[in-house]
Short mmCIF file of C-alpha atoms in Angstrom, two decimals:
data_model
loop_
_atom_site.label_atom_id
_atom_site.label_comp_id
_atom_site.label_asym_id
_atom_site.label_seq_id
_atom_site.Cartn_x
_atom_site.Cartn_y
_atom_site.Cartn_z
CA UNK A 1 -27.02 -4.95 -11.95
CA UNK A 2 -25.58 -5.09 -15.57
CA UNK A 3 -22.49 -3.18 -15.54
CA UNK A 4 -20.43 -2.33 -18.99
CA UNK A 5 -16.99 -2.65 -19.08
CA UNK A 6 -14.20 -1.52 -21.80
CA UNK A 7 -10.15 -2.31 -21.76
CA UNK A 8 -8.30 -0.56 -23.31
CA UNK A 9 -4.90 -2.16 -24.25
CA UNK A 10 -1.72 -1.83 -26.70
CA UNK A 11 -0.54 -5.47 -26.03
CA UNK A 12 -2.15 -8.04 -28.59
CA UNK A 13 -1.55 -11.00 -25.98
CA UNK A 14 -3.22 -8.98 -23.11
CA UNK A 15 -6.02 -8.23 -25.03
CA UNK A 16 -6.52 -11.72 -26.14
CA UNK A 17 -6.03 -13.34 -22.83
CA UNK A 18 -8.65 -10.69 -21.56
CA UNK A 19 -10.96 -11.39 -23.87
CA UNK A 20 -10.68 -15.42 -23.40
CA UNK A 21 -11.14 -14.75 -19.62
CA UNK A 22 -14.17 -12.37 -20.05
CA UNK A 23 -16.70 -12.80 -22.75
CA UNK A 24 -18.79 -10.07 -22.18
CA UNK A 25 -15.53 -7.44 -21.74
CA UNK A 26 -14.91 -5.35 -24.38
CA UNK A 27 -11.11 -5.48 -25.11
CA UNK A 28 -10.05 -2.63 -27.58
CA UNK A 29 -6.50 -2.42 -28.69
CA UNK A 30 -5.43 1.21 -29.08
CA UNK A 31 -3.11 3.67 -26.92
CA UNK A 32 -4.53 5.54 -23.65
CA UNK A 33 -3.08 8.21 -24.90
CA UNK A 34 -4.48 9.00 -28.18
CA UNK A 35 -7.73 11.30 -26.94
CA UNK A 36 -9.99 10.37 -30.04
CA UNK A 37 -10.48 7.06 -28.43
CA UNK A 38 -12.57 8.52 -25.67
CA UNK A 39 -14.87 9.74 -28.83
CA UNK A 40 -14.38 6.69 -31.02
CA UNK A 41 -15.27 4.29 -28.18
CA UNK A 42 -17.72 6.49 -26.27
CA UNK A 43 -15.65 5.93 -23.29
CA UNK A 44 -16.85 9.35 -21.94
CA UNK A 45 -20.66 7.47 -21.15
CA UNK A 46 -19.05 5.49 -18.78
CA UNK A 47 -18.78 6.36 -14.69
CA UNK A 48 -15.99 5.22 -13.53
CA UNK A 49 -11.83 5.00 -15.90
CA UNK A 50 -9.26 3.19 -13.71
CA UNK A 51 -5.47 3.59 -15.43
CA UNK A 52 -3.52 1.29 -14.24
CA UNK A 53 -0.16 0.86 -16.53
CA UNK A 54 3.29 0.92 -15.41
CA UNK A 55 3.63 4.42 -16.03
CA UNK A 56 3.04 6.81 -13.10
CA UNK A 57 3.08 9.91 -15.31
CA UNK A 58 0.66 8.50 -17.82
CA UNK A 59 -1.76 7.26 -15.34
CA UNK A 60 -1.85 10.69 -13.55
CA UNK A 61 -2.80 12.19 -16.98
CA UNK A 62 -5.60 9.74 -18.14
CA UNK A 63 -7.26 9.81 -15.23
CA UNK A 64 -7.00 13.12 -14.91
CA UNK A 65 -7.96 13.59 -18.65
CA UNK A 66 -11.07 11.34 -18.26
CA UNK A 67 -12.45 13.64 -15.44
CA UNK A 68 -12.15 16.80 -18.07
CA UNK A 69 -14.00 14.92 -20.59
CA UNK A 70 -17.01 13.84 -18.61
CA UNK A 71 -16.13 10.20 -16.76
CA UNK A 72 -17.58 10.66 -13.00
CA UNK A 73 -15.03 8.93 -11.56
CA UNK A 74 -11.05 8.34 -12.08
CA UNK A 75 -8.64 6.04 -10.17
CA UNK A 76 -4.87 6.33 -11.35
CA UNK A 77 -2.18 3.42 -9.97
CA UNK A 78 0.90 4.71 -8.50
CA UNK A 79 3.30 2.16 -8.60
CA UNK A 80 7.30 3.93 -8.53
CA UNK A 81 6.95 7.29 -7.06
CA UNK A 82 4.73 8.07 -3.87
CA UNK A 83 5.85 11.62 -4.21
CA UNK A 84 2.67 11.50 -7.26
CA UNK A 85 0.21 10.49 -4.69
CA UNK A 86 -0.35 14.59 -3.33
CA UNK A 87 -0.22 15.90 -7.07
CA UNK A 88 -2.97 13.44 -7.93
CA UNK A 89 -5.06 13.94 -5.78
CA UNK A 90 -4.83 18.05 -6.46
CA UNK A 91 -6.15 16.97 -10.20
CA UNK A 92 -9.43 16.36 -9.41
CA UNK A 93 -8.38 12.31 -9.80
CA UNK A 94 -10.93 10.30 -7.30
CA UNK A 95 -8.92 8.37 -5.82
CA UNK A 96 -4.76 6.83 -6.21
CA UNK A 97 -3.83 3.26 -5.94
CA UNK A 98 -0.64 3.20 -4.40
CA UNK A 99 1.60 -0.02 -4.27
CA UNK A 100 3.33 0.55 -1.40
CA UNK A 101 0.58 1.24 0.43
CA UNK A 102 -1.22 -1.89 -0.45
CA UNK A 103 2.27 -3.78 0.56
CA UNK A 104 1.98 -2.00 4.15
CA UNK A 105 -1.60 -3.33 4.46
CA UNK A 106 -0.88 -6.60 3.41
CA UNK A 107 2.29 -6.53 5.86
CA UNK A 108 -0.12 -5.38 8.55
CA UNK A 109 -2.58 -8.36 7.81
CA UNK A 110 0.00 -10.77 7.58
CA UNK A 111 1.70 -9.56 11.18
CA UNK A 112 -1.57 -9.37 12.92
CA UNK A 113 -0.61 -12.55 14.60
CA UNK A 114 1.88 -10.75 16.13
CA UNK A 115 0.35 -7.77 17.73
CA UNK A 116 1.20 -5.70 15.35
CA UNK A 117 -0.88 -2.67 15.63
CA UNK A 118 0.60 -0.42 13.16
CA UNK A 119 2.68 -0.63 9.99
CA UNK A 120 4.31 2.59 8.70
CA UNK A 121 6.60 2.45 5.50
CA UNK A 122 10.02 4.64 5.05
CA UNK A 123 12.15 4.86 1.98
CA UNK A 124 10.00 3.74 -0.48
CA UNK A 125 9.08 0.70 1.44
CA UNK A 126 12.99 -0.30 2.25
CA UNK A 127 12.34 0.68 5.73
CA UNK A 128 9.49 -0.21 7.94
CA UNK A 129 8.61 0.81 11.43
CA UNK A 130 6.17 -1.44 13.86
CA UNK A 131 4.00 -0.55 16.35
CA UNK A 132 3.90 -3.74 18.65
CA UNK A 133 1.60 -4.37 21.73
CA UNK A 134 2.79 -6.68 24.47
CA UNK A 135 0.57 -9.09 25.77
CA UNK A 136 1.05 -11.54 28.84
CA UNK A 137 1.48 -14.05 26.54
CA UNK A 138 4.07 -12.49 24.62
CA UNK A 139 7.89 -13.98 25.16
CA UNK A 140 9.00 -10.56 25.54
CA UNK A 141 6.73 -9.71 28.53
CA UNK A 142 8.90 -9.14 31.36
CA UNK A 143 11.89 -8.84 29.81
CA UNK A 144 14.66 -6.38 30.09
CA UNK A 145 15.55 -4.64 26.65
CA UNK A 146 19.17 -5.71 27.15
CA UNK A 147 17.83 -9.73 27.32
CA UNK A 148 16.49 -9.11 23.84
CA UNK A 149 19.18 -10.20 20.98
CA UNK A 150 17.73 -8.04 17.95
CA UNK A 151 20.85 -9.27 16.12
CA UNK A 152 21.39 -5.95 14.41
CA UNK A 153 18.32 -7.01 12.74
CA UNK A 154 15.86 -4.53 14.51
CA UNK A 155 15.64 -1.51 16.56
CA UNK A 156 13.70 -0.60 19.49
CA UNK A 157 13.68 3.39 19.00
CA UNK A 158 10.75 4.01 21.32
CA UNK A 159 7.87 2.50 24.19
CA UNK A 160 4.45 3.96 25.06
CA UNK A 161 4.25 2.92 28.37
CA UNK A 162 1.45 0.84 29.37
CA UNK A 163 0.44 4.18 31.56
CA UNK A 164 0.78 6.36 28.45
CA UNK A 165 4.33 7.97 29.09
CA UNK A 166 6.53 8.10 25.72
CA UNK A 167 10.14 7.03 26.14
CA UNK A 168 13.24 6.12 24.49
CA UNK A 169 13.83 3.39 26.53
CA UNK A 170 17.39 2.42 27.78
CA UNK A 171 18.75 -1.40 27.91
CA UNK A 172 17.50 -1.84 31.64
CA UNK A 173 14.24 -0.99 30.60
CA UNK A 174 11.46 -4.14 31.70
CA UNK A 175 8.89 -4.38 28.85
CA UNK A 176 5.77 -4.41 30.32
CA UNK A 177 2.16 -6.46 29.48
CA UNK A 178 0.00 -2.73 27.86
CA UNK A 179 3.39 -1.52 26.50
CA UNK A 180 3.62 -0.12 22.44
CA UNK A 181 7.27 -0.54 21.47
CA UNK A 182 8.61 0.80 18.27
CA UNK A 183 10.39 -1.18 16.09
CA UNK A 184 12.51 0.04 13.51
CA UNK A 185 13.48 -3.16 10.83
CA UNK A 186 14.28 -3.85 7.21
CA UNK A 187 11.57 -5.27 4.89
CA UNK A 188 13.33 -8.01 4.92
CA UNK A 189 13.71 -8.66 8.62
CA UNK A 190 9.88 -8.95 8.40
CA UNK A 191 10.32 -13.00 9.90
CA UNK A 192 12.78 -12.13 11.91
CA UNK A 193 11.06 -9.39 13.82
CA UNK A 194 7.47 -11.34 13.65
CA UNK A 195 9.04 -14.19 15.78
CA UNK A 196 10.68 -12.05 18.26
CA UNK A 197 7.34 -10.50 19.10
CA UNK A 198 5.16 -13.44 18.63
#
């Protein structure tokens, strides 16, 4: 199916390098936010407007802007603050592309190796927190908490037991094959953790 599709750019180099990679893209210099481009460039006849600049605010209100003007669908970027993600979605936008988000499922892809079952990001992504399944196969099977050197690197703040009792776990604690431990790490003791519970 043919589809039509317009960028809109400020950047002279971007627009040329777009329009090198894509013949058939129609690259239009001008600024997002001057509103008589929607009318000059018909960009209201189109379904779907994804902003995606490095500007938060600005991506909120283009989106947002192209749903009161007639575009189906809008998709804004969130790249700095997540605390946009809530207000966007309460402007009618479609849907919000968030950065750290897409880091925590890329982390979570990259970890499934090591039973990782869950990802969840803290602090703007500073801070992550793993969800880790033991396995028999898993070094850590077996052993007590206190027989673990974490280095400082890593906490384990909590264990699901493999019978599905929640506990904060002292250093006599024997991890279990079926147990969910919680891991508390840096973003960058990502390695560091991984090989521990490999």
């Amino acid at each position: 199916q043919h589809r039509s599709i317009v960028l809109v750019e400020q950047d002279p180099v971007v627009c040329e390098h777009f329009a090198s990679l894509f013949p058939n893209l129609l690259v239009v210099r001008s600024d997002i936010t001057d509103e008589t481009i929607f009318e000059d460039e018909r960009l209201t006849t189109y379904d779907l407007l994804i902003s995606l600049t490095d500007n938060d605010e600005l991506n909120i209100i283009t989106a947002s802007y192209a749903k009161r003007v007639g575009i189906n669908y809008a998709i804004a970027l969130i790249k700095n603050n997540n605390n946009y993600i809530r207000l966007a979605r309460h402007l009618d936008i479609d849907s919000v592309i968030s950065v750290s988000e897409a880091t925590v499922d890329s982390l979570l892809k990259y970890m499934r190796g090591a039973h990782v079952s869950s990802v969840h990001s803290l602090f703007s992504g500073r801070f992550e927190i793993f969800e880790f399944v033991i396995s028999s196969e898993m070094a850590v099977a077996g052993k007590k908490l206190k027989d673990i050197n974490m280095r400082n690197k890593g906490i384990i703040a909590g264990i699901t037991t493999s019978e599905g009792r929640n506990i904060i776990p002292s250093g006599a604690y024997r991890i279990e094959v079926g147990d969910t431990l919680l891991v508390c790490a840096g973003r960058e003791e990502l390695g560091f953790v991984q090989k521990i519970f490999a």
